Amino acid sequence: MCTGAELAIAGLLASGAGTGLQMNAASQERQAMNDAVAQQLAQQQQFQQKGQAELQQSLAQNTPQAVKQQQAAGTTAAQQEYSKVNAIPLTVSSGAAPSFRDAIVGDTAGARTSLMNKEAAPLQGYSDQQVQQWINNLQSNTALRQNAALSQLAASTLPIQLQAAQNSQSGMAGLGSLLSSAGGLVGLYGTTLPKTAATAISPWGQSILNQAARQQQAGNAIANWAMNPQSYSFTGF
Amino acid sequence: MCLGSSSGGADAAVAQQKAQQAAIQAATNQINKTFSGFDNNFYNQRTQAYENYALPQLGQQLQQTQNQLGFKLAGQGLGRSSAAKQLGESLATETGVQKQNIANEALAQTNQLKQNIAQQQSNLISQANVANDPSSVATQALSTASSFNAPSSFPALGQAFSNWANMYLGKVNNSIYSNPNMASVNSPFNYSLPTSSYTGGYGSSFSPLSYSA
């Protein structure tokens, strides 16, 4: 039989191992929560970078130089369209036609029309530029809205991940709590036993002490295994 | 066995979120692919379609206006005068203006179409962002895009030369009254040219000149 002191010591050791397990479980849960937040932040940074790239691209299309280029392109397109339309004959001139009909295909009217077209083309260029700008802005806004939607979708899982991380080591914490409680009970039982004259620890008491030490070692091993299950092997006790 | 509790619920949520992201991206790609057919070539064809529709109408109106002018000038013996040439040039210039208007209208319609298509594309992508099944929105894109491919009805051209006719053909009328050679046969209060002198070669679709005070 072991003495009350021995039982008290054994209980204390078991309680210590249990507390160690609980602390380790809490530490791992904190780490898991931090990992979930860090992972989410990394994801959000990617969305942020993508959104910034979209915005920069949109801004690049809004510079005075870009606007001038768009206007010039619209002007050229309009000029080409006018020339194309003007080249299409609407009436047929015949040699027997009256003189006023000759003027229809005459150079004077052609020169006037050409001048009008030249002056009107830049106006069409402005119009084209505005339409193109409107479309560019719309496309940029659409891309930014989608980026925000995907970002929101990714962020929506964070509370669930945090909750899962918070409870990820509940098994280890429970085991630690059980061990701690058992150790407390054993210690309490040991302190209530009557004192004996024997001061030396009995062989059975010694084996209990050794067992308690191994129990603590096992507790630490379990904690380490929980932190790094792949590389840890349960040997040596 | 495992001392840590299972995080299956969170893993499933993350997996579902990633699947939804992928579905949205796939739907967006599909929508963009569906709308990629609306390129410069498509819009140029639409511009050309309006011009093909409007220019023959303009040609017909020009022919009618020329005939009207010819009637009136011939009736006054001004068929080969400098005034006739000036009116011809004026009509030719007006024709150039109307051609320009047609080109502008064609470009404006094309721009409007561009905006409509871009807006529809944007709407579909926005729907895909929030849809439970983004692939259904991608399918919807096909029908939306096909509606833009269908031939559209163009507005009627209208009377392109009405302003010119009011201004210049009216002047021809007025000039008759100021022509001393014609003064003896024309009364400013009751003037009417016989229609028979205008029927040769020009058809009968034009109403005779008339004036009443």
PDB file of C-alpha atoms in Angstrom, chain B residues 37-45 114:
ATOM      1  CA  GLY B  37     -19.018  37.595 -81.007  1.00  0.00           C
ATOM      2  CA  PHE B  38     -20.037  41.217 -80.709  1.00  0.00           C
ATOM      3  CA  ASP B  39     -16.806  42.508 -82.155  1.00  0.00           C
ATOM      4  CA  ASN B  40     -15.927  45.370 -84.504  1.00  0.00           C
ATOM      5  CA  ASN B  41     -16.929  43.272 -87.467  1.00  0.00           C
ATOM      6  CA  PHE B  42     -20.407  42.760 -86.032  1.00  0.00           C
ATOM      7  CA  TYR B  43     -20.854  46.453 -85.287  1.00  0.00           C
ATOM      8  CA  ASN B  44     -19.541  47.475 -88.714  1.00  0.00           C
ATOM      9  CA  GLN B  45     -22.107  45.182 -90.275  1.00  0.00           C
ATOM     10  CA  LYS B 114     -22.849  48.686 -78.162  1.00  0.00           C
TER      11      LYS B 114
END
